[in-house]
Structures are given as structure tokens and as C-alpha cells.
């Protein structure tokens, strides 16, 4: 690997930091560009599937799983009156993979990624630089005397768009092939300061409520409704549901809740790579609804696959920029269809879960194995 090979990773979320780690481990000089002025450490939980756990381990992040993650082994799908319809297939996942699904808080994972990036040799992280097009990769961020290493004109050998569903990199290099599309639901997420002991999802008419463990003494919760603009409206939407749903909403501070409009990327992109030196990872490539809980997992799998392809290309032939086009094609072949299948499955599940006439839905779910 040439010491001159430089990468710019746009976005310092899970996918961007994981990509930076993999590229540093492969010998690249890396600059991470983040639009926010600081990393956000809000406390939602990520579900980490066994395949994503393996990807984290290959990136040198096994310790976050050993020290901060909790297993997710028992969860149920319920009706609003509390009647159990089915069990989530967590036992089958563990039996097949030889390890359970894990849950880890977002702040823990972000801190672990930053620590792993330091161990890999570090990367310069430039905060407060919002890109508006390809030229933004070659211009000094406001307030800096000179462009950071890797942002000078002609020096970004590899550009990775990890900048989310509104990706400036995707718009700049992929045009309008795909873009954010609302699906008609509003999501709310938060952390309750107690353990409910009741985990899984409750499906109602056009809405659902979920709870998972996250760490001792706390419960991760999430909800989706057709409309709810205030905390009081959200509480009203789930009034009368089984315990502890109303209690979770009543006993957590609305100031800590996060509300967002649920969207996905549509249509699916024809490629995750462009121009022989640009690649997309995570939500920039395949933003999906949260129903399957696979957003963080697919971002991690993307990052590990991309950086592995770059490293393998360097080992097999011309490294650095000369080997990039082939490496990016290999990444696209490995990840695009798989990630897009997950995104499609998540969107389909959302339609099923939020059915406005839930009778048939509940009857079908009750036929699932326990």
C-alpha cells in the first residue's frame, strides 16, 4: 500500500467510523468529515445480529461486545390487551449462529469505535463541515486555514459516503437515482430508567410499541404512530395498552425522547460505487425502516466488506488508487443485493405491522411457531 493513498470518509456515525477503522488497518491515511460540530451520543440501543458481531470482531471491536452488550434471548409479539401472539425468533437465531443477538447502547458503540480508531493509528476528524457537492471535498472547511489532509484537490483517492439518508455524496456522484421517501409514520425512541422485564413488540391498529433491554437498570423503547407531534399525543396514542407501555411513557422525560419521520431510500440504487473511487455505506446506500432492527448491522457489514475488499485488492495486485475500481466492484457485488433485500424486507414488515385492519394480521402471526 502506498503511503500516499488517502481516503475521505464523509460522516462520523457508526458506518463512517467503522469504515475509517478498516481503512486505517489497511494502511490508508484517512480524514473523516462530519457536518455536526460534535458527535451525538443519544442513548438508543442497537441490535447487533451475529453476522454484524463477526464484522465488529474482524475490525478489532470484540471488546465492546464482551463488556457492554447484553444478550437478547426472549421477546414476544403482543396485542394491545397484552395477549401474546408469537415469540420473536431469537432462540432460532442463537441456535443457528452459535451466539445470541446482542443489544448495545449507541453511546457505548460510538465510544468503542473512536477508541478502536485511535488504536488503528487514528484519523483526522473534521467537524462542522457540510458538503454541498463534489467541490466540497476539495475545499477547506470554513474557519480552517488550509484544507485537511486528504481534502486537497486531487488528493482524495477514495471517497466514502457514510452521511446518512440525506447523503450529499450520493446526490453529488449518483444523482437522483434514489432519494428519501416518507412512509407515513412517525417514530419516537427513548430510554426508560428502569427494567420493564417485558420485551418485544406490541402491534395495534396502524401503530406499534417496542421494548428491549439495553443495560442494567434501563429499558430501550420505540414507537411508531401515524401522527404524533407532542409527548402528550404519543401518550394518548398508547393509553389503555397493556402494562408497562403507559408506565414507560409516563415515567420517562419527554425532553429526552427523539422524534423523527420514518423514511427509506427509494428506488433502490443500481450501484453502491461510482467513478472508480466513490463508495456508499449504511443509510447513504440503503436507508431502511427500523422494523427489522438492521440499520446499524448493515452499516457495519458494509464498512467491513468495503475495507476488506480494498485490503484484498492491494494484496492481490496493484494497491492504492490503481486497484480501487476492482476492489469497489467486489464490494458492490458482495453487499448491494444483500443490503437491499434487508431494506425491502424491513419495509414490507412495516406495512404488515401497521395494518389498519389488524384482525387478519394477528391471526397469521398467531400461527407462527412459539
Tab-separated table of C-alpha atoms in Angstrom:
chain	number	residue	atom	x	y	z
A	1	UNK	CA	0.000	0.000	0.000
A	2	UNK	CA	1.415	3.339	-0.997
A	3	UNK	CA	1.792	5.821	1.835
A	4	UNK	CA	0.163	8.352	-0.474
A	5	UNK	CA	-3.172	6.537	-0.613
A	6	UNK	CA	-5.717	8.784	1.056
A	7	UNK	CA	-9.380	8.326	1.846
A	8	UNK	CA	-12.070	10.796	2.832
A	9	UNK	CA	-14.970	9.340	4.796
A	10	UNK	CA	-17.975	11.645	4.884
A	11	UNK	CA	-19.974	11.052	8.064
A	12	UNK	CA	-18.849	10.075	11.568
A	13	UNK	CA	-21.671	7.750	12.513
A	14	UNK	CA	-21.397	4.003	13.015
A	15	UNK	CA	-20.760	3.220	9.340
A	16	UNK	CA	-18.310	6.072	8.826
A	17	UNK	CA	-16.206	5.356	11.910
A	18	UNK	CA	-16.149	1.616	11.171
A	19	UNK	CA	-15.006	2.355	7.614
A	20	UNK	CA	-12.265	4.649	8.907
A	21	UNK	CA	-11.056	1.893	11.239
A	22	UNK	CA	-10.908	-0.674	8.452
A	23	UNK	CA	-9.078	1.671	6.093
A	24	UNK	CA	-6.531	2.630	8.745
A	25	UNK	CA	-5.914	-1.053	9.465
A	26	UNK	CA	-5.337	-1.487	5.714
A	27	UNK	CA	-2.718	1.274	5.741
A	28	UNK	CA	-4.663	4.204	4.317
A	29	UNK	CA	-4.433	7.770	5.556
A	30	UNK	CA	-7.970	8.747	6.499
A	31	UNK	CA	-9.820	12.015	7.043
A	32	UNK	CA	-13.367	11.855	8.431
A	33	UNK	CA	-15.628	14.820	7.609
A	34	UNK	CA	-18.659	15.346	9.841
A	35	UNK	CA	-21.355	18.001	9.317
A	36	UNK	CA	-22.191	18.212	13.014
A	37	UNK	CA	-19.973	20.196	15.335
A	38	UNK	CA	-19.663	17.198	17.697
A	39	UNK	CA	-20.663	13.543	17.761
A	40	UNK	CA	-24.121	12.893	19.136
A	41	UNK	CA	-24.324	10.341	21.935
A	42	UNK	CA	-28.042	9.874	22.450
A	43	UNK	CA	-28.879	6.684	24.260
A	44	UNK	CA	-30.838	4.403	21.974
A	45	UNK	CA	-29.985	0.738	21.640
A	46	UNK	CA	-28.676	-1.063	18.579
A	47	UNK	CA	-29.472	-4.701	17.933
A	48	UNK	CA	-26.321	-6.461	16.734
A	49	UNK	CA	-27.010	-9.627	14.752
A	50	UNK	CA	-24.399	-12.420	14.916
A	51	UNK	CA	-23.170	-11.591	11.398
A	52	UNK	CA	-22.556	-7.974	12.430
A	53	UNK	CA	-20.881	-9.175	15.623
A	54	UNK	CA	-18.411	-11.099	13.491
A	55	UNK	CA	-17.789	-7.996	11.387
A	56	UNK	CA	-17.076	-5.969	14.537
A	57	UNK	CA	-14.623	-8.610	15.690
A	58	UNK	CA	-12.810	-8.543	12.349
A	59	UNK	CA	-12.479	-4.782	12.803
A	60	UNK	CA	-10.922	-5.318	16.241
A	61	UNK	CA	-14.020	-4.353	18.236
A	62	UNK	CA	-14.777	-7.548	20.068
A	63	UNK	CA	-14.313	-5.900	23.458
A	64	UNK	CA	-17.419	-3.730	23.129
A	65	UNK	CA	-19.475	-6.895	22.706
A	66	UNK	CA	-17.836	-8.599	25.673
A	67	UNK	CA	-18.072	-5.675	28.086
A	68	UNK	CA	-21.073	-3.562	27.127
A	69	UNK	CA	-23.582	-5.649	25.153
A	70	UNK	CA	-26.436	-7.630	26.651
A	71	UNK	CA	-27.982	-10.743	25.108
A	72	UNK	CA	-31.478	-10.581	23.670
A	73	UNK	CA	-32.968	-14.014	24.201
A	74	UNK	CA	-36.643	-13.666	24.984
A	75	UNK	CA	-39.224	-11.385	23.394
A	76	UNK	CA	-42.855	-11.625	22.377
A	77	UNK	CA	-45.260	-10.063	19.893
A	78	UNK	CA	-48.392	-8.930	21.735
A	79	UNK	CA	-51.742	-7.309	21.131
A	80	UNK	CA	-52.574	-4.041	22.924
A	81	UNK	CA	-54.538	-6.017	25.543
A	82	UNK	CA	-51.373	-7.966	26.351
A	83	UNK	CA	-52.280	-11.253	24.734
A	84	UNK	CA	-49.198	-12.950	23.302
A	85	UNK	CA	-49.414	-13.695	19.587
A	86	UNK	CA	-45.977	-15.195	18.959
A	87	UNK	CA	-42.358	-15.241	20.058
A	88	UNK	CA	-39.616	-13.436	18.182
A	89	UNK	CA	-37.214	-15.993	16.613
A	90	UNK	CA	-34.301	-15.141	18.919
A	91	UNK	CA	-33.743	-18.724	20.026
A	92	UNK	CA	-33.517	-19.920	16.424
A	93	UNK	CA	-31.024	-17.140	15.612
A	94	UNK	CA	-28.820	-18.173	18.539
A	95	UNK	CA	-29.064	-21.872	17.729
A	96	UNK	CA	-28.126	-21.305	14.080
A	97	UNK	CA	-25.316	-18.815	14.712
A	98	UNK	CA	-23.952	-20.265	17.936
A	99	UNK	CA	-24.288	-16.874	19.623
A	100	UNK	CA	-27.241	-14.704	20.647
A	101	UNK	CA	-28.477	-11.442	19.258
A	102	UNK	CA	-26.915	-8.638	21.308
A	103	UNK	CA	-28.035	-5.152	22.269
A	104	UNK	CA	-25.646	-2.273	22.906
A	105	UNK	CA	-26.318	1.395	23.572
A	106	UNK	CA	-25.371	3.808	20.829
A	107	UNK	CA	-23.051	5.893	23.043
A	108	UNK	CA	-21.132	2.753	24.052
A	109	UNK	CA	-20.698	1.710	20.441
A	110	UNK	CA	-19.637	5.171	19.261
A	111	UNK	CA	-17.054	5.433	22.055
A	112	UNK	CA	-15.740	1.954	21.232
A	113	UNK	CA	-15.408	2.871	17.558
A	114	UNK	CA	-13.476	6.025	18.428
A	115	UNK	CA	-11.159	4.049	20.711
A	116	UNK	CA	-10.575	1.436	18.022
A	117	UNK	CA	-9.812	4.172	15.509
A	118	UNK	CA	-7.141	5.506	17.860
A	119	UNK	CA	-5.646	2.024	18.217
A	120	UNK	CA	-5.567	1.702	14.431
A	121	UNK	CA	-3.397	4.810	14.153
A	122	UNK	CA	-6.054	7.477	14.257
A	123	UNK	CA	-7.687	9.634	11.632
A	124	UNK	CA	-8.303	13.329	11.449
A	125	UNK	CA	-11.954	14.115	12.166
A	126	UNK	CA	-13.118	17.477	10.811
A	127	UNK	CA	-16.324	18.663	12.471
A	128	UNK	CA	-18.739	21.290	11.225
A	129	UNK	CA	-18.004	20.809	7.513
A	130	UNK	CA	-21.158	20.330	5.465
A	131	UNK	CA	-20.643	19.261	1.862
A	132	UNK	CA	-22.775	20.705	-0.902
A	133	UNK	CA	-21.248	18.831	-3.840
A	134	UNK	CA	-18.046	17.231	-5.131
A	135	UNK	CA	-16.215	20.553	-4.863
A	136	UNK	CA	-16.716	20.424	-1.104
A	137	UNK	CA	-14.280	17.523	-0.937
A	138	UNK	CA	-11.581	19.730	-2.365
A	139	UNK	CA	-12.225	22.965	-0.435
A	140	UNK	CA	-11.068	23.979	3.015
A	141	UNK	CA	-13.811	23.894	5.628
A	142	UNK	CA	-14.807	27.306	6.894
A	143	UNK	CA	-12.542	28.565	9.617
A	144	UNK	CA	-9.551	26.427	8.660
A	145	UNK	CA	-6.507	27.999	7.106
A	146	UNK	CA	-5.975	25.089	4.766
A	147	UNK	CA	-7.860	22.007	3.715
A	148	UNK	CA	-7.275	18.987	5.971
A	149	UNK	CA	-5.009	16.252	4.676
A	150	UNK	CA	-6.934	14.256	2.130
A	151	UNK	CA	-9.254	17.102	1.162
A	152	UNK	CA	-6.843	18.960	-1.066
A	153	UNK	CA	-7.793	18.939	-4.739
A	154	UNK	CA	-6.782	15.667	-6.318
A	155	UNK	CA	-5.678	14.028	-3.062
A	156	UNK	CA	-8.829	12.080	-2.142
A	157	UNK	CA	-8.061	8.736	-3.778
A	158	UNK	CA	-11.139	7.162	-2.194
A	159	UNK	CA	-14.347	8.926	-1.148
A	160	UNK	CA	-16.770	7.061	1.119
A	161	UNK	CA	-20.264	8.428	1.623
A	162	UNK	CA	-21.417	7.442	5.110
A	163	UNK	CA	-23.522	10.556	5.538
A	164	UNK	CA	-26.962	9.075	6.008
A	165	UNK	CA	-30.255	9.113	4.173
A	166	UNK	CA	-29.751	12.715	3.007
A	167	UNK	CA	-26.272	11.880	1.707
A	168	UNK	CA	-24.539	14.727	-0.094
A	169	UNK	CA	-22.081	12.209	-1.543
A	170	UNK	CA	-24.904	10.141	-3.024
A	171	UNK	CA	-26.533	13.207	-4.565
A	172	UNK	CA	-23.228	14.501	-5.938
A	173	UNK	CA	-21.968	11.287	-7.504
A	174	UNK	CA	-25.112	9.200	-8.062
A	175	UNK	CA	-27.578	11.934	-8.998
A	176	UNK	CA	-31.251	11.302	-8.292
A	177	UNK	CA	-31.114	7.543	-8.736
A	178	UNK	CA	-32.621	7.192	-5.271
A	179	UNK	CA	-33.725	9.536	-2.521
A	180	UNK	CA	-35.528	9.741	0.826
A	181	UNK	CA	-39.191	8.804	0.757
A	182	UNK	CA	-41.608	9.166	3.683
A	183	UNK	CA	-43.716	6.131	4.560
A	184	UNK	CA	-46.437	7.844	6.566
A	185	UNK	CA	-45.366	7.013	10.119
A	186	UNK	CA	-43.688	8.998	12.879
A	187	UNK	CA	-41.169	7.216	15.106
A	188	UNK	CA	-40.296	8.021	18.708
A	189	UNK	CA	-37.440	6.481	20.700
A	190	UNK	CA	-36.230	6.801	24.275
A	191	UNK	CA	-34.736	5.155	27.329
A	192	UNK	CA	-36.713	4.307	30.476
A	193	UNK	CA	-34.806	4.465	33.740
A	194	UNK	CA	-35.996	1.048	34.902
A	195	UNK	CA	-36.114	-2.521	33.604
A	196	UNK	CA	-39.561	-3.486	32.412
A	197	UNK	CA	-38.840	-7.207	32.083
A	198	UNK	CA	-41.368	-7.237	29.217
A	199	UNK	CA	-39.620	-7.228	25.862
A	200	UNK	CA	-40.660	-7.434	22.248
A	201	UNK	CA	-43.294	-5.524	20.291
A	202	UNK	CA	-46.970	-4.779	20.706
A	203	UNK	CA	-48.890	-4.311	17.468
A	204	UNK	CA	-52.054	-2.252	17.350
A	205	UNK	CA	-54.118	-0.617	14.633
A	206	UNK	CA	-51.699	1.394	12.491
A	207	UNK	CA	-49.139	1.668	15.307
A	208	UNK	CA	-46.720	-0.369	17.400
A	209	UNK	CA	-44.637	-0.114	20.570
A	210	UNK	CA	-41.399	-1.979	21.305
A	211	UNK	CA	-39.142	-2.532	24.315
A	212	UNK	CA	-35.720	-4.142	24.594
A	213	UNK	CA	-33.076	-4.433	27.292
A	214	UNK	CA	-30.048	-2.169	26.833
A	215	UNK	CA	-28.066	-2.248	30.105
A	216	UNK	CA	-28.769	-2.890	33.790
A	217	UNK	CA	-31.457	-0.633	35.189
A	218	UNK	CA	-32.640	0.736	31.847
A	219	UNK	CA	-35.005	-0.215	29.008
A	220	UNK	CA	-34.838	0.901	25.397
A	221	UNK	CA	-38.240	1.730	23.900
A	222	UNK	CA	-39.521	2.790	20.500
A	223	UNK	CA	-42.885	3.545	18.982
A	224	UNK	CA	-44.413	4.319	15.607
A	225	UNK	CA	-47.721	6.082	15.014
A	226	UNK	CA	-49.424	7.678	12.002
A	227	UNK	CA	-49.153	11.099	13.636
A	228	UNK	CA	-47.993	12.488	16.979
A	229	UNK	CA	-46.385	15.863	17.277
A	230	UNK	CA	-46.238	16.149	21.072
A	231	UNK	CA	-45.405	13.880	24.002
A	232	UNK	CA	-48.981	14.126	25.240
A	233	UNK	CA	-50.316	12.941	21.860
A	234	UNK	CA	-47.944	9.976	21.961
A	235	UNK	CA	-49.113	9.048	25.446
A	236	UNK	CA	-52.726	9.292	24.293
A	237	UNK	CA	-51.962	7.027	21.308
A	238	UNK	CA	-50.995	4.216	23.700
A	239	UNK	CA	-53.387	4.900	26.564
A	240	UNK	CA	-55.134	1.696	27.637
A	241	UNK	CA	-52.432	-0.584	26.258
A	242	UNK	CA	-51.085	-3.363	28.441
A	243	UNK	CA	-48.639	-2.715	31.262
A	244	UNK	CA	-45.912	-1.402	31.199
A	245	UNK	CA	-46.436	0.602	27.978
A	246	UNK	CA	-48.305	3.547	29.559
A	247	UNK	CA	-45.908	3.482	32.520
A	248	UNK	CA	-42.851	3.736	30.252
A	249	UNK	CA	-44.273	6.836	28.599
A	250	UNK	CA	-45.499	8.346	31.860
A	251	UNK	CA	-42.250	7.846	33.787
A	252	UNK	CA	-39.678	8.944	31.192
A	253	UNK	CA	-38.781	12.545	30.490
A	254	UNK	CA	-40.144	13.716	27.117
A	255	UNK	CA	-37.174	16.080	26.857
A	256	UNK	CA	-35.013	13.004	26.255
A	257	UNK	CA	-37.265	11.490	23.588
A	258	UNK	CA	-36.299	11.607	19.924
A	259	UNK	CA	-38.934	12.046	17.225
A	260	UNK	CA	-38.383	11.565	13.514
A	261	UNK	CA	-40.363	10.914	10.363
A	262	UNK	CA	-39.810	7.374	9.152
A	263	UNK	CA	-38.307	7.283	5.667
A	264	UNK	CA	-36.479	4.889	3.408
A	265	UNK	CA	-34.353	5.167	0.287
A	266	UNK	CA	-36.366	4.672	-2.886
A	267	UNK	CA	-35.871	3.449	-5.506
A	268	UNK	CA	-33.013	1.081	-4.695
A	269	UNK	CA	-29.709	2.229	-6.143
A	270	UNK	CA	-28.319	0.405	-9.192
A	271	UNK	CA	-24.841	0.503	-7.626
A	272	UNK	CA	-23.125	1.405	-4.352
A	273	UNK	CA	-19.985	2.614	-6.182
A	274	UNK	CA	-19.183	5.242	-8.818
A	275	UNK	CA	-16.334	6.851	-10.734
A	276	UNK	CA	-13.865	4.145	-9.711
A	277	UNK	CA	-13.189	5.884	-6.380
A	278	UNK	CA	-16.531	6.552	-4.637
A	279	UNK	CA	-18.476	4.145	-2.444
A	280	UNK	CA	-21.570	4.418	-0.247
A	281	UNK	CA	-22.134	2.624	3.056
A	282	UNK	CA	-25.001	2.446	5.535
A	283	UNK	CA	-28.046	4.680	5.186
A	284	UNK	CA	-26.412	6.622	2.357
A	285	UNK	CA	-26.625	3.416	0.315
A	286	UNK	CA	-29.798	1.714	1.550
A	287	UNK	CA	-31.657	3.609	4.299
A	288	UNK	CA	-34.442	1.403	5.607
A	289	UNK	CA	-37.284	1.459	8.089
A	290	UNK	CA	-36.260	0.291	11.574
A	291	UNK	CA	-38.648	-2.665	11.724
A	292	UNK	CA	-36.030	-5.407	11.372
A	293	UNK	CA	-33.554	-3.580	13.592
A	294	UNK	CA	-30.842	-3.990	10.966
A	295	UNK	CA	-29.728	-0.410	10.256
A	296	UNK	CA	-26.553	-0.496	12.358
A	297	UNK	CA	-25.859	-4.092	11.375
A	298	UNK	CA	-25.928	-3.415	7.652
A	299	UNK	CA	-23.739	-0.330	8.094
A	300	UNK	CA	-21.154	-2.403	9.955
A	301	UNK	CA	-21.296	-5.157	7.350
A	302	UNK	CA	-20.868	-2.576	4.579
A	303	UNK	CA	-17.867	-0.968	6.287
A	304	UNK	CA	-16.122	-4.266	6.935
A	305	UNK	CA	-16.789	-5.583	3.424
A	306	UNK	CA	-15.595	-2.370	1.761
A	307	UNK	CA	-12.364	-2.153	3.713
A	308	UNK	CA	-11.717	-5.877	3.329
A	309	UNK	CA	-12.145	-5.555	-0.443
A	310	UNK	CA	-9.732	-2.614	-0.530
A	311	UNK	CA	-7.162	-4.533	1.522
A	312	UNK	CA	-7.578	-7.699	-0.549
A	313	UNK	CA	-7.205	-5.747	-3.771
A	314	UNK	CA	-3.941	-4.277	-2.550
A	315	UNK	CA	-2.617	-7.720	-1.601
A	316	UNK	CA	-3.617	-9.356	-4.878
A	317	UNK	CA	-2.374	-6.742	-7.328
A	318	UNK	CA	-1.789	-3.060	-7.740
A	319	UNK	CA	-2.681	-1.393	-4.460
A	320	UNK	CA	-3.866	2.067	-3.611
A	321	UNK	CA	-5.725	4.058	-6.259
A	322	UNK	CA	-4.696	1.721	-9.083
A	323	UNK	CA	-6.526	-1.223	-7.519
A	324	UNK	CA	-9.564	0.689	-6.343
A	325	UNK	CA	-12.003	0.166	-9.234
A	326	UNK	CA	-11.779	-3.620	-8.960
A	327	UNK	CA	-11.978	-3.504	-5.167
A	328	UNK	CA	-15.081	-1.321	-5.278
A	329	UNK	CA	-16.741	-3.629	-7.794
A	330	UNK	CA	-16.079	-6.542	-5.426
A	331	UNK	CA	-17.625	-4.597	-2.553
A	332	UNK	CA	-20.711	-3.766	-4.600
A	333	UNK	CA	-21.119	-7.390	-5.667
A	334	UNK	CA	-20.920	-8.595	-2.070
A	335	UNK	CA	-23.149	-6.068	-0.348
A	336	UNK	CA	-25.665	-4.381	-2.634
A	337	UNK	CA	-28.219	-7.103	-3.222
A	338	UNK	CA	-27.949	-8.426	0.321
A	339	UNK	CA	-28.469	-4.998	1.905
A	340	UNK	CA	-31.304	-4.141	-0.457
A	341	UNK	CA	-33.086	-7.406	0.381
A	342	UNK	CA	-32.937	-6.479	4.061
A	343	UNK	CA	-34.269	-2.989	3.297
A	344	UNK	CA	-37.129	-4.420	1.261
A	345	UNK	CA	-37.941	-6.926	3.996
A	346	UNK	CA	-38.000	-4.192	6.630
A	347	UNK	CA	-40.325	-2.009	4.566
A	348	UNK	CA	-42.635	-4.964	3.919
A	349	UNK	CA	-42.718	-5.786	7.627
A	350	UNK	CA	-43.625	-2.189	8.431
A	351	UNK	CA	-46.660	-2.402	6.168
A	352	UNK	CA	-47.694	-5.655	7.821
A	353	UNK	CA	-47.174	-4.424	11.386
A	354	UNK	CA	-49.043	-1.144	10.866
A	355	UNK	CA	-52.102	-2.699	9.213
A	356	UNK	CA	-55.227	-0.613	9.783
A	357	UNK	CA	-57.360	-3.778	9.991
A	358	UNK	CA	-55.230	-5.981	12.240
A	359	UNK	CA	-57.545	-8.955	12.608
A	360	UNK	CA	-56.083	-10.986	9.735
A	361	UNK	CA	-52.538	-9.900	10.657
A	362	UNK	CA	-52.934	-11.120	14.232
A	363	UNK	CA	-54.455	-14.406	13.093
A	364	UNK	CA	-51.493	-15.035	10.772
A	365	UNK	CA	-48.930	-14.129	13.429
A	366	UNK	CA	-50.538	-16.449	15.959
A	367	UNK	CA	-49.799	-19.358	13.597
A	368	UNK	CA	-46.047	-18.780	13.861
A	369	UNK	CA	-44.038	-21.313	15.907
A	370	UNK	CA	-43.569	-20.305	19.539
